[in-house]
């Protein structure tokens, strides 16, 4: 993966209504050191982020990512992001992208220990080649997340549902899935409900109905899943959010992991048991996801 560009932002207050925020952006060398050693994002993972897929310099689902950034900030008691400032930063970052696929990351950290706070920056990188997962799918292992489905309400300080920078456990889950002979993981609550992948949303197909776990169980609301549901509804399919027991995955007619950069990876096996995989339908989903989306 090659870095393409990076911008530091001087975060503006959310009620700053100026038209042009370009003087709050500083271009920086993405390969050079840029953060203070006191950064709380690196010391504690204390911050939030978004990863935005970029196709031919078009940032996909920009508004949905901005909404989720603001939602994560609220859950984490971070200052509300100035949405117009971030929107302009995305536009500036996307303008540096060549044809093909890139990824823009937005990062908002609690800042530097003992101030100033917060720190914000945007990176642009070449996207990984995700064709194998898009075309041939992924085998998944179901893994206990260790929390029951009531945990997000009972213990909001766990920040379940916020896209925080603390992804070490998500990465550990992918390594565990690989040790079990799979490519990726699907988290399950300790009371047996399907949740999400470590870096993706889960969508199941039962006949002509597509369902995904309801976000209230402490998962991220995926921008790709939201966009896919709108497209599916336009194609005449029914969609819904449900509490889904683990058997719903084993009994699905098809299932996918969805995320902004890899897009749709059809699930081909669950804990070693094959799952029906519809390559042609998955290809049509990915063709939609690769088209310009706002
Ligand atoms: N759930 C988790 C834990 C994720 O990390 C991601 C993607 O980063 C998603 C779901 C899917 O979200 P999106 O479609 O917005 O990329």
Short mmCIF file of C-alpha atoms and ligand atoms in Angstrom, two decimals:
data_model
loop_
_atom_site.label_atom_id
_atom_site.label_comp_id
_atom_site.label_asym_id
_atom_site.label_seq_id
_atom_site.Cartn_x
_atom_site.Cartn_y
_atom_site.Cartn_z
CA UNK A 1 0.00 0.00 0.00
CA UNK A 2 1.40 3.39 -0.95
CA UNK A 3 0.63 6.62 0.86
CA UNK A 4 -0.61 9.34 -1.44
CA UNK A 5 -1.25 12.37 0.71
CA UNK A 6 -1.93 13.64 4.24
CA UNK A 7 -3.48 16.74 5.74
CA UNK A 8 -3.43 18.01 9.32
CA UNK A 9 -6.57 19.89 10.37
CA UNK A 10 -6.80 22.59 12.99
CA UNK A 11 -10.20 21.49 14.32
CA UNK A 12 -12.82 24.24 14.07
CA UNK A 13 -15.64 24.62 16.58
CA UNK A 14 -18.85 22.98 15.39
CA UNK A 15 -20.64 26.37 15.31
CA UNK A 16 -17.97 28.01 13.10
CA UNK A 17 -20.02 28.82 9.98
CA UNK A 18 -17.34 30.22 7.66
CA UNK A 19 -17.57 29.12 3.98
CA UNK A 20 -13.96 28.21 3.41
CA UNK A 21 -11.89 26.09 5.80
CA UNK A 22 -8.89 25.63 3.51
CA UNK A 23 -6.67 27.75 5.77
CA UNK A 24 -7.21 25.16 8.55
CA UNK A 25 -5.57 22.41 6.43
CA UNK A 26 -1.82 21.84 6.33
CA UNK A 27 -0.39 19.44 3.76
CA UNK A 28 2.11 17.10 5.39
CA UNK A 29 4.43 14.42 4.07
CA UNK A 30 2.54 11.15 4.76
CA UNK A 31 5.82 9.24 5.07
CA UNK A 32 7.36 11.62 7.63
CA UNK A 33 6.76 11.79 11.44
CA UNK A 34 3.88 14.17 12.22
CA UNK A 35 2.43 13.48 15.68
CA UNK A 36 3.60 14.50 19.13
CA UNK A 37 4.89 11.75 21.44
CA UNK A 38 2.14 12.86 23.85
CA UNK A 39 -0.62 11.95 21.35
CA UNK A 40 -3.45 10.15 23.15
CA UNK A 41 -4.43 8.33 19.97
CA UNK A 42 -1.11 6.50 19.98
CA UNK A 43 -0.79 6.25 23.77
CA UNK A 44 -4.32 5.02 24.48
CA UNK A 45 -6.11 4.53 21.17
CA UNK A 46 -8.28 7.40 22.40
CA UNK A 47 -9.90 8.74 19.28
CA UNK A 48 -12.19 7.89 16.40
CA UNK A 49 -11.82 7.37 12.68
CA UNK A 50 -13.57 6.72 9.37
CA UNK A 51 -12.29 4.88 6.28
CA UNK A 52 -13.84 6.11 3.06
CA UNK A 53 -13.57 4.22 -0.23
CA UNK A 54 -12.59 6.42 -3.16
CA UNK A 55 -13.30 5.36 -6.74
CA UNK A 56 -11.77 7.43 -9.53
CA UNK A 57 -11.31 10.37 -7.13
CA UNK A 58 -14.97 10.18 -5.96
CA UNK A 59 -15.34 9.70 -2.18
CA UNK A 60 -18.14 7.17 -1.62
CA UNK A 61 -20.95 7.84 0.87
CA UNK A 62 -19.31 11.01 2.18
CA UNK A 63 -22.33 12.20 4.16
CA UNK A 64 -22.93 8.82 5.84
CA UNK A 65 -19.29 8.76 6.97
CA UNK A 66 -19.56 12.33 8.30
CA UNK A 67 -22.70 11.40 10.23
CA UNK A 68 -21.00 8.38 11.77
CA UNK A 69 -17.92 10.45 12.67
CA UNK A 70 -20.20 12.86 14.57
CA UNK A 71 -22.03 9.96 16.23
CA UNK A 72 -18.75 8.33 17.34
CA UNK A 73 -17.54 11.70 18.70
CA UNK A 74 -20.71 11.98 20.76
CA UNK A 75 -20.35 8.46 22.21
CA UNK A 76 -16.72 9.22 23.09
CA UNK A 77 -17.35 12.68 24.62
CA UNK A 78 -15.11 14.27 21.99
CA UNK A 79 -15.91 17.82 20.78
CA UNK A 80 -18.49 17.71 17.95
CA UNK A 81 -16.64 17.77 14.63
CA UNK A 82 -17.32 20.75 12.37
CA UNK A 83 -18.98 18.74 9.62
CA UNK A 84 -18.43 21.36 6.90
CA UNK A 85 -14.70 21.50 7.73
CA UNK A 86 -14.39 17.70 7.44
CA UNK A 87 -16.48 17.72 4.24
CA UNK A 88 -14.05 20.20 2.67
CA UNK A 89 -11.08 18.15 3.93
CA UNK A 90 -12.51 15.05 2.20
CA UNK A 91 -12.96 17.03 -1.02
CA UNK A 92 -9.37 18.31 -0.81
CA UNK A 93 -8.04 14.81 -0.12
CA UNK A 94 -10.10 13.21 -2.91
CA UNK A 95 -8.78 15.78 -5.39
CA UNK A 96 -5.31 14.22 -4.92
CA UNK A 97 -6.51 10.70 -5.88
CA UNK A 98 -5.74 9.28 -9.31
CA UNK A 99 -8.08 6.97 -11.26
CA UNK A 100 -8.66 3.61 -9.56
CA UNK A 101 -9.29 2.84 -5.91
CA UNK A 102 -7.97 4.79 -2.93
CA UNK A 103 -8.85 5.09 0.72
CA UNK A 104 -9.28 8.28 2.71
CA UNK A 105 -9.04 8.03 6.49
CA UNK A 106 -10.41 10.69 8.82
CA UNK A 107 -8.88 10.61 12.30
CA UNK A 108 -10.00 12.65 15.29
CA UNK A 109 -8.04 12.06 18.49
CA UNK A 110 -8.52 13.39 22.01
CA UNK A 111 -5.27 15.25 21.37
CA UNK A 112 -2.00 15.61 23.19
CA UNK A 113 -1.65 14.80 26.87
CA UNK A 114 -1.96 18.13 28.79
CA UNK A 115 -3.28 19.82 25.61
CA UNK A 116 -3.78 21.11 23.02
CA UNK A 117 -6.82 19.09 22.07
CA UNK A 118 -8.11 17.54 19.89
CA UNK A 119 -5.84 16.47 17.01
CA UNK A 120 -7.27 15.79 13.57
CA UNK A 121 -5.81 14.55 10.34
CA UNK A 122 -6.73 12.95 7.03
CA UNK A 123 -4.68 10.43 5.08
CA UNK A 124 -4.97 9.22 1.50
CA UNK A 125 -3.53 5.87 0.44
CA UNK A 126 -3.77 3.48 -2.45
CA UNK A 127 -6.44 0.85 -1.66
CA UNK A 128 -5.39 -2.78 -1.29
CA UNK A 129 -6.28 -5.12 -4.16
CA UNK A 130 -9.55 -6.65 -2.93
CA UNK A 131 -10.51 -8.52 -6.09
CA UNK A 132 -9.96 -12.00 -4.59
CA UNK A 133 -12.42 -11.44 -1.71
CA UNK A 134 -14.95 -9.72 -3.99
CA UNK A 135 -14.85 -12.51 -6.58
CA UNK A 136 -14.23 -15.63 -4.49
CA UNK A 137 -15.64 -14.65 -1.11
CA UNK A 138 -14.44 -15.37 2.41
CA UNK A 139 -14.67 -18.28 4.87
CA UNK A 140 -15.64 -17.07 8.33
CA UNK A 141 -15.23 -18.33 11.88
CA UNK A 142 -17.84 -17.26 14.43
CA UNK A 143 -16.16 -15.81 17.52
CA UNK A 144 -17.64 -14.89 20.91
CA UNK A 145 -17.22 -11.15 21.46
CA UNK A 146 -17.46 -11.72 25.20
CA UNK A 147 -20.32 -9.24 25.81
CA UNK A 148 -24.04 -9.96 25.90
CA UNK A 149 -26.41 -7.96 23.72
CA UNK A 150 -27.44 -5.77 26.69
CA UNK A 151 -23.87 -4.54 27.27
CA UNK A 152 -24.08 -1.38 25.09
CA UNK A 153 -26.95 -0.01 27.20
CA UNK A 154 -25.71 -1.34 30.56
CA UNK A 155 -22.09 -0.23 30.02
CA UNK A 156 -21.92 2.67 27.52
CA UNK A 157 -18.28 3.32 28.53
CA UNK A 158 -17.36 0.25 26.49
CA UNK A 159 -18.07 2.55 23.49
CA UNK A 160 -19.65 -0.33 21.57
CA UNK A 161 -21.08 1.22 18.42
CA UNK A 162 -18.40 3.95 18.15
CA UNK A 163 -15.70 3.62 15.49
CA UNK A 164 -12.80 4.12 17.88
CA UNK A 165 -9.11 3.80 17.08
CA UNK A 166 -8.86 0.84 19.48
CA UNK A 167 -8.90 -1.95 16.89
CA UNK A 168 -6.35 -4.26 18.55
CA UNK A 169 -9.06 -6.74 19.58
CA UNK A 170 -10.63 -6.63 16.10
CA UNK A 171 -7.24 -7.48 14.56
CA UNK A 172 -6.73 -10.24 17.14
CA UNK A 173 -10.08 -11.73 16.10
CA UNK A 174 -8.98 -11.88 12.46
CA UNK A 175 -5.76 -13.65 13.51
CA UNK A 176 -7.82 -16.13 15.55
CA UNK A 177 -10.14 -16.73 12.58
CA UNK A 178 -7.05 -17.51 10.44
CA UNK A 179 -5.77 -19.95 13.07
CA UNK A 180 -9.15 -21.69 12.70
CA UNK A 181 -8.66 -22.02 8.94
CA UNK A 182 -10.97 -19.14 7.97
CA UNK A 183 -10.31 -15.79 6.25
CA UNK A 184 -12.34 -13.54 8.52
CA UNK A 185 -14.50 -13.54 11.63
CA UNK A 186 -18.12 -12.91 12.57
CA UNK A 187 -18.61 -11.76 16.15
CA UNK A 188 -21.43 -13.29 18.18
CA UNK A 189 -22.73 -11.86 21.49
CA UNK A 190 -22.32 -14.08 24.55
CA UNK A 191 -26.12 -14.60 24.45
CA UNK A 192 -25.89 -15.98 20.91
CA UNK A 193 -26.80 -13.06 18.60
CA UNK A 194 -24.96 -12.33 15.37
CA UNK A 195 -23.12 -8.99 15.46
CA UNK A 196 -20.62 -7.95 12.74
CA UNK A 197 -17.20 -8.75 11.36
CA UNK A 198 -14.11 -7.13 12.95
CA UNK A 199 -13.99 -4.68 10.01
CA UNK A 200 -17.32 -5.25 8.28
CA UNK A 201 -21.11 -5.50 8.58
CA UNK A 202 -22.97 -8.77 8.12
CA UNK A 203 -25.92 -9.12 5.72
CA UNK A 204 -27.92 -12.35 5.30
CA UNK A 205 -30.29 -13.35 2.51
CA UNK A 206 -33.35 -15.44 3.24
CA UNK A 207 -35.30 -15.80 -0.03
CA UNK A 208 -36.05 -12.30 -1.29
CA UNK A 209 -35.45 -10.70 2.10
CA UNK A 210 -32.11 -9.28 3.23
CA UNK A 211 -31.47 -8.73 6.93
CA UNK A 212 -28.68 -7.34 9.08
CA UNK A 213 -28.27 -7.27 12.87
CA UNK A 214 -29.98 -4.23 14.44
CA UNK A 215 -27.32 -1.63 15.43
CA UNK A 216 -28.61 -1.47 19.05
CA UNK A 217 -26.63 -4.61 19.93
CA UNK A 218 -23.43 -2.56 20.01
CA UNK A 219 -22.17 -2.70 16.44
CA UNK A 220 -21.26 -0.04 13.92
CA UNK A 221 -23.97 1.02 11.53
CA UNK A 222 -22.19 0.25 8.26
CA UNK A 223 -22.32 2.87 5.51
CA UNK A 224 -21.94 0.14 2.88
CA UNK A 225 -24.81 -1.92 4.33
CA UNK A 226 -27.03 1.19 4.40
CA UNK A 227 -26.21 1.96 0.78
CA UNK A 228 -26.75 -1.67 -0.25
CA UNK A 229 -30.18 -1.77 1.41
CA UNK A 230 -31.26 1.32 -0.56
CA UNK A 231 -30.12 -0.36 -3.78
CA UNK A 232 -31.80 -3.67 -2.89
CA UNK A 233 -35.08 -1.89 -2.12
CA UNK A 234 -34.84 -0.21 -5.54
CA UNK A 235 -34.50 -3.70 -7.06
CA UNK A 236 -37.74 -4.78 -5.34
CA UNK A 237 -36.19 -6.77 -2.47
CA UNK A 238 -37.28 -6.44 1.14
CA UNK A 239 -34.75 -5.46 3.82
CA UNK A 240 -34.80 -5.36 7.59
CA UNK A 241 -32.90 -4.95 10.87
CA UNK A 242 -33.36 -7.83 13.29
CA UNK A 243 -31.99 -9.61 16.29
CA UNK A 244 -30.48 -12.62 14.54
CA UNK A 245 -29.52 -15.82 16.35
CA UNK A 246 -26.40 -17.62 15.15
CA UNK A 247 -28.56 -20.25 13.35
CA UNK A 248 -29.81 -17.52 10.99
CA UNK A 249 -26.32 -17.49 9.45
CA UNK A 250 -26.13 -21.27 9.06
CA UNK A 251 -29.62 -21.27 7.50
CA UNK A 252 -29.08 -18.28 5.17
CA UNK A 253 -29.46 -18.65 1.40
CA UNK A 254 -26.40 -16.40 1.14
CA UNK A 255 -24.46 -13.98 3.34
CA UNK A 256 -21.96 -11.18 2.86
CA UNK A 257 -19.43 -9.13 4.79
CA UNK A 258 -19.66 -5.51 3.70
CA UNK A 259 -17.22 -2.65 4.18
CA UNK A 260 -16.26 0.61 2.54
CA UNK A 261 -13.00 -0.46 0.92
CA UNK A 262 -13.24 -4.25 0.41
CA UNK A 263 -16.97 -3.85 -0.49
CA UNK A 264 -18.97 -7.13 -0.62
CA UNK A 265 -17.27 -10.44 0.18
CA UNK A 266 -19.68 -13.37 -0.08
CA UNK A 267 -19.40 -15.82 2.82
CA UNK A 268 -18.52 -19.25 1.44
CA UNK A 269 -18.23 -21.23 4.70
CA UNK A 270 -19.13 -20.80 8.37
CA UNK A 271 -16.96 -22.65 10.91
CA UNK A 272 -15.93 -25.07 8.17
CA UNK A 273 -19.50 -25.72 6.91
CA UNK A 274 -20.11 -24.55 3.31
CA UNK A 275 -22.67 -21.78 2.76
CA UNK A 276 -24.37 -21.22 -0.63
CA UNK A 277 -22.40 -18.59 -2.54
CA UNK A 278 -23.97 -16.67 -5.45
CA UNK A 279 -21.05 -15.35 -7.49
CA UNK A 280 -23.19 -13.63 -10.15
CA UNK A 281 -25.35 -11.80 -7.60
CA UNK A 282 -22.27 -10.81 -5.59
CA UNK A 283 -20.72 -9.43 -8.78
CA UNK A 284 -23.82 -7.27 -9.37
CA UNK A 285 -23.66 -6.01 -5.77
CA UNK A 286 -19.98 -5.08 -6.20
CA UNK A 287 -20.70 -3.40 -9.55
CA UNK A 288 -23.22 -1.22 -7.72
CA UNK A 289 -20.82 -0.56 -4.83
CA UNK A 290 -18.09 0.45 -7.31
CA UNK A 291 -20.38 2.98 -9.02
CA UNK A 292 -20.26 6.61 -7.78
CA UNK A 293 -22.37 6.85 -4.61
CA UNK A 294 -23.21 9.94 -2.54
N1 LIG B 1 -18.22 -2.92 11.56
C1 LIG B 1 -16.93 -2.69 11.87
C2 LIG B 1 -16.42 -3.13 13.21
C3 LIG B 1 -16.08 -2.04 10.97
O1 LIG B 1 -14.81 -1.80 11.29
C4 LIG B 1 -16.60 -1.65 9.71
C5 LIG B 1 -15.77 -0.97 8.71
O2 LIG B 1 -14.82 -0.36 8.94
C6 LIG B 1 -17.93 -1.92 9.41
C7 LIG B 1 -18.72 -2.55 10.36
C8 LIG B 1 -18.50 -1.55 8.08
O3 LIG B 1 -18.66 -0.16 7.97
P1 LIG B 1 -18.56 0.60 6.57
O4 LIG B 1 -19.47 -0.12 5.63
O5 LIG B 1 -19.04 1.97 6.87
O6 LIG B 1 -17.15 0.55 6.14
#
